[in-house]
Short mmCIF file of N, CA and C in Angstrom, two decimals:
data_model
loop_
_atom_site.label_atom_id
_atom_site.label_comp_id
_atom_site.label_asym_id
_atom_site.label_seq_id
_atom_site.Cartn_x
_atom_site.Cartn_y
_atom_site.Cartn_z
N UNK U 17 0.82 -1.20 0.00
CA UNK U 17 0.00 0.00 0.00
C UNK U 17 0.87 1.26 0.00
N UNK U 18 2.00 1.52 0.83
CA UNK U 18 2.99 2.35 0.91
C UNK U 18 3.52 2.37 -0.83
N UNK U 19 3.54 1.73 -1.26
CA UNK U 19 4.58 1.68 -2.66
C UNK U 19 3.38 2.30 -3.68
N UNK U 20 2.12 2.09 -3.49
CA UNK U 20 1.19 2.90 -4.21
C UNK U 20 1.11 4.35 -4.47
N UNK U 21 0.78 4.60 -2.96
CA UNK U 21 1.11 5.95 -1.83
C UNK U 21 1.93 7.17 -2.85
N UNK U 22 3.41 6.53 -2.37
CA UNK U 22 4.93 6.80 -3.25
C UNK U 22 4.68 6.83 -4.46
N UNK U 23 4.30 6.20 -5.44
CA UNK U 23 4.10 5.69 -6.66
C UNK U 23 2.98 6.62 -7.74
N UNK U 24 2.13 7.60 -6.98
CA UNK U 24 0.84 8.98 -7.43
C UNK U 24 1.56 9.70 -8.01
N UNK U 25 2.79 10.23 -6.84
CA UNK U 25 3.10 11.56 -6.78
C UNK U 25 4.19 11.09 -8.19
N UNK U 26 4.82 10.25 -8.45
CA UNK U 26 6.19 9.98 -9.35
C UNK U 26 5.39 10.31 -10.68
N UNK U 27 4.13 9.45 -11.26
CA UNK U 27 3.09 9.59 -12.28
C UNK U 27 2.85 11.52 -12.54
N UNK U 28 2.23 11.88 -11.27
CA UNK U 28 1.99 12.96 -11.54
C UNK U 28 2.78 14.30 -12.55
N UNK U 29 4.03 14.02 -11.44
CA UNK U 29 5.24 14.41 -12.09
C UNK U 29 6.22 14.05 -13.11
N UNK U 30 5.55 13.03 -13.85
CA UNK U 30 5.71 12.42 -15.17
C UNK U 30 4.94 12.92 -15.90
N UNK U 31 3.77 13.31 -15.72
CA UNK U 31 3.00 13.60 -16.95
C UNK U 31 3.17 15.10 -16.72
N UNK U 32 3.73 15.98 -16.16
CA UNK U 32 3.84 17.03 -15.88
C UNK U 32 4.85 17.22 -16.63
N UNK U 33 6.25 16.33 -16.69
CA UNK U 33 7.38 16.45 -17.58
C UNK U 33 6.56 16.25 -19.33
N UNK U 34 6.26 15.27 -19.36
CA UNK U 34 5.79 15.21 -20.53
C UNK U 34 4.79 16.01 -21.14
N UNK U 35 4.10 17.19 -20.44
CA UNK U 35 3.35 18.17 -20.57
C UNK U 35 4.39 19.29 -21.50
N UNK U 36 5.14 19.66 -20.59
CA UNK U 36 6.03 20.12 -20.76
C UNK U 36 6.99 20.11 -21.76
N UNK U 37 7.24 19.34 -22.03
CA UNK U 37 7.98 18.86 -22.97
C UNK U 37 7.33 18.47 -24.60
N UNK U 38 6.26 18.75 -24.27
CA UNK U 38 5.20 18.47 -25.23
C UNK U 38 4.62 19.69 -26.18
N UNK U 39 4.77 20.71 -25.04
CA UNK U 39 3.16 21.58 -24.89
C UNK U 39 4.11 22.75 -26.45
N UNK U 40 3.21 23.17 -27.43
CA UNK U 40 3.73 24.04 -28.26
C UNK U 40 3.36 25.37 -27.99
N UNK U 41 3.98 26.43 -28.04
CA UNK U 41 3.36 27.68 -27.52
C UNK U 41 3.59 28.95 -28.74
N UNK U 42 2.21 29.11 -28.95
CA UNK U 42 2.47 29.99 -30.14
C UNK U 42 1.75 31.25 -29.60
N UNK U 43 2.60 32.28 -30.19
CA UNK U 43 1.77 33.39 -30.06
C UNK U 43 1.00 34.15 -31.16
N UNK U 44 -0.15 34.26 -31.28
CA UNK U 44 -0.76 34.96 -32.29
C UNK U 44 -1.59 36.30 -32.13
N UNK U 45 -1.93 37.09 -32.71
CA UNK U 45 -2.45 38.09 -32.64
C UNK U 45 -4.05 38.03 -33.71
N UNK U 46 -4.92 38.22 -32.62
CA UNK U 46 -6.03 37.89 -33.71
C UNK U 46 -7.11 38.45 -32.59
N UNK U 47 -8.69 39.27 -33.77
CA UNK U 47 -9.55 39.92 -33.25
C UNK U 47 -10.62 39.16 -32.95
N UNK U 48 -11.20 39.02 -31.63
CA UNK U 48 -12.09 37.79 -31.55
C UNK U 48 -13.16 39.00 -30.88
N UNK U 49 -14.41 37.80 -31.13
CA UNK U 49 -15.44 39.08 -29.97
C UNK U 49 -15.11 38.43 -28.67
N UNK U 50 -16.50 39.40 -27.50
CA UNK U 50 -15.83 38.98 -26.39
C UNK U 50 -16.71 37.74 -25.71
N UNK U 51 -17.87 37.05 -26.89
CA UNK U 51 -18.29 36.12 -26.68
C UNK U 51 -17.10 34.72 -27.25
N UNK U 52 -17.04 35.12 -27.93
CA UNK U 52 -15.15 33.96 -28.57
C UNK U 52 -14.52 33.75 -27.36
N UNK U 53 -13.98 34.81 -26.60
CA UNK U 53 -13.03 35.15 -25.84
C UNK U 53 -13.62 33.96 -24.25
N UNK U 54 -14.75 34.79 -24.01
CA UNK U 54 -15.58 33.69 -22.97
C UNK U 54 -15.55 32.31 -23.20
N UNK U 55 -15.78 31.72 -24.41
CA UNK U 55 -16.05 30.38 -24.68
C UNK U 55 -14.70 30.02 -24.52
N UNK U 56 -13.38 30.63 -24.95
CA UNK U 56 -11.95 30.27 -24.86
C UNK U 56 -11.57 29.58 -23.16
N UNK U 57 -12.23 30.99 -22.47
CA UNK U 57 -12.08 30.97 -21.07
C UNK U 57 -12.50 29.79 -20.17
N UNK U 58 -13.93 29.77 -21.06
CA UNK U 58 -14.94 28.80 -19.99
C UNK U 58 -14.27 26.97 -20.76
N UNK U 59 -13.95 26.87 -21.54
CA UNK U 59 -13.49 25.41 -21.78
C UNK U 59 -12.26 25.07 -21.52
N UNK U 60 -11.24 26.28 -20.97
CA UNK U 60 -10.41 26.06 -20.03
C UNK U 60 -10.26 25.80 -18.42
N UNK U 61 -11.84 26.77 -18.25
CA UNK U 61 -12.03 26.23 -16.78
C UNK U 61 -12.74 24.82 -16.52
N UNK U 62 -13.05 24.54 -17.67
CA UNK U 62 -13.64 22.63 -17.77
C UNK U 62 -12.57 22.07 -17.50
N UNK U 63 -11.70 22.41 -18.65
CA UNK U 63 -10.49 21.13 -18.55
C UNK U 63 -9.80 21.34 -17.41
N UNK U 64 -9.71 21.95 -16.69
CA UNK U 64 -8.68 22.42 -15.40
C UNK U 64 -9.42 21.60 -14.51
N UNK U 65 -10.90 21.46 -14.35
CA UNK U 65 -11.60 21.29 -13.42
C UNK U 65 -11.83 19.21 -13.55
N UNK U 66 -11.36 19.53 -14.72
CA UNK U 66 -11.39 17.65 -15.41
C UNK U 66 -10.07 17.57 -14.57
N UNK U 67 -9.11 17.94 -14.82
CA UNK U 67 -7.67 17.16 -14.79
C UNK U 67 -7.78 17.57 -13.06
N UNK U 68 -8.00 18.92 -12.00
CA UNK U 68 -7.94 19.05 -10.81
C UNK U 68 -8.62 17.64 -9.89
N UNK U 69 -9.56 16.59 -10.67
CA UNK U 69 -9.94 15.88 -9.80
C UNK U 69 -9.55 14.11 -9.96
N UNK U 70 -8.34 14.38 -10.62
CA UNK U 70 -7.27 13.36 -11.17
C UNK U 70 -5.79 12.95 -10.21
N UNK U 71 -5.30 12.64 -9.85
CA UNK U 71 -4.18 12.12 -8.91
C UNK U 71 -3.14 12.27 -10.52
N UNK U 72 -3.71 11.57 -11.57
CA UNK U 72 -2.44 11.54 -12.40
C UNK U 72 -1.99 12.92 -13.30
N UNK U 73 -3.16 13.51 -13.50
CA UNK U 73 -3.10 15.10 -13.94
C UNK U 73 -2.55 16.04 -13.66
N UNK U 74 -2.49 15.93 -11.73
CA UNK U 74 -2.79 16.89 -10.77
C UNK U 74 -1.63 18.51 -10.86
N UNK U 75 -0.74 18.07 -11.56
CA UNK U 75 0.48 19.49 -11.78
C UNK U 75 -0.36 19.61 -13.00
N UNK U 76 -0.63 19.24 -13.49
CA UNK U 76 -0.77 19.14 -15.16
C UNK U 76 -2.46 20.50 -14.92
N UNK U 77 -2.91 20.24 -14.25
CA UNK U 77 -4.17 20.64 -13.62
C UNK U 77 -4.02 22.36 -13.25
N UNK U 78 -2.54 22.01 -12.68
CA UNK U 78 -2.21 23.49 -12.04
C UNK U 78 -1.94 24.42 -12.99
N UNK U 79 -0.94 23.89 -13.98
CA UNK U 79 -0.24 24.66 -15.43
C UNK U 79 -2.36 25.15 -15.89
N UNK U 80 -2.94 24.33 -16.43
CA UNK U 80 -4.29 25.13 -16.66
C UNK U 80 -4.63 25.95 -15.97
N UNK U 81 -4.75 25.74 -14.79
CA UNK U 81 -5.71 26.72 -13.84
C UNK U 81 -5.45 27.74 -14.02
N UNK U 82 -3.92 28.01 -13.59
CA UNK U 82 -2.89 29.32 -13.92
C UNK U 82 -3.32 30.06 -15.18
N UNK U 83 -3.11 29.44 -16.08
CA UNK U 83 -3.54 30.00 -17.33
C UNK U 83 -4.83 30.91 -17.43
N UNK U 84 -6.05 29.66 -16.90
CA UNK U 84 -7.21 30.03 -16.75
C UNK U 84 -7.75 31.10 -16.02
N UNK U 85 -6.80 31.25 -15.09
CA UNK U 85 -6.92 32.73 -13.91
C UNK U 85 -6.53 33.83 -14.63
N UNK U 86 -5.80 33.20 -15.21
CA UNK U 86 -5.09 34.82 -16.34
C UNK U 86 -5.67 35.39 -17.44
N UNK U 87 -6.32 34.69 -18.19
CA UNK U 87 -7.60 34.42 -18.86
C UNK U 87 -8.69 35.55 -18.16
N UNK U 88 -8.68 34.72 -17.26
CA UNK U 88 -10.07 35.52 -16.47
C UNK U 88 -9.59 36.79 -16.22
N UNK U 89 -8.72 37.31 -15.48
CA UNK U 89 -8.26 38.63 -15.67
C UNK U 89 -8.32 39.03 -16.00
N UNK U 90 -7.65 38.36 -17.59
CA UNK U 90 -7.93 39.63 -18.82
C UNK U 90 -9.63 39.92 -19.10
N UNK U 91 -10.36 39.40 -18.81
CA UNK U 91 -11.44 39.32 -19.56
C UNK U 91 -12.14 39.90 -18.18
N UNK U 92 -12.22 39.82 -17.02
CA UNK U 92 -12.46 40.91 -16.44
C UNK U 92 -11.97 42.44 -16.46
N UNK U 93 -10.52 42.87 -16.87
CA UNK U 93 -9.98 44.25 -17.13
C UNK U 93 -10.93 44.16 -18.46
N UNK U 94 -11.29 43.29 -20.01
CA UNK U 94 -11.76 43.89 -21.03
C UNK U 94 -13.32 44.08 -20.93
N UNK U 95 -14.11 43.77 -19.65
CA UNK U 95 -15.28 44.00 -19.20
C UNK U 95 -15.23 45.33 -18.68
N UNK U 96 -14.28 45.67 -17.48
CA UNK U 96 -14.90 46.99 -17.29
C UNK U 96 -13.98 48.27 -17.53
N UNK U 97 -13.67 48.04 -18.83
CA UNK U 97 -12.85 48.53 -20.27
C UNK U 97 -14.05 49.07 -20.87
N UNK U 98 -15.06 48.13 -20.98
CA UNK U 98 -16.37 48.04 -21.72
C UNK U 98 -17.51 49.06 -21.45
N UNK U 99 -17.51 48.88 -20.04
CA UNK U 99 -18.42 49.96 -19.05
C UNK U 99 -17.86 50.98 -18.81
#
């Protein structure tokens, strides 16, 4: 049971390397509305909320969330930008 235990956290941080090592990051510049922008937001807070209730995800979970908070930020400053 101990060797299981030990054995979450090693996975976790495997697929976290391989996230990583994986992940392509492009930057683009492009005009979306701010209903685009929401739908971007809100199917990032799905998948964050998929992988947060995973043992094997669980860093992998965090790299989204992060994102997803930042996301939200922006899109709260381009809300009351708006008003």
């Amino acid at each position: 049971m101990l060797a299981i235990l030990l054995y979450k956290p090693a996975i976790a941080q495997w697929n976290k390397f391989l996230f990583d090592r994986n992940k392509e990051v492009v930057t683009e510049t492009k005009s979306i509305s701010s209903e685009e922008f929401y739908t971007t937001v809100y199917g990032q807070m799905k998948l964050a909320q998929r992988f947060e209730s995973t043992t094997k995800y669980s860093l992998v979970a965090k790299e989204v969330r992060e994102g997803y908070e930042e996301a939200s930020e922006t899109l709260d400053f381009l809300r009351d930008q708006k008003y």
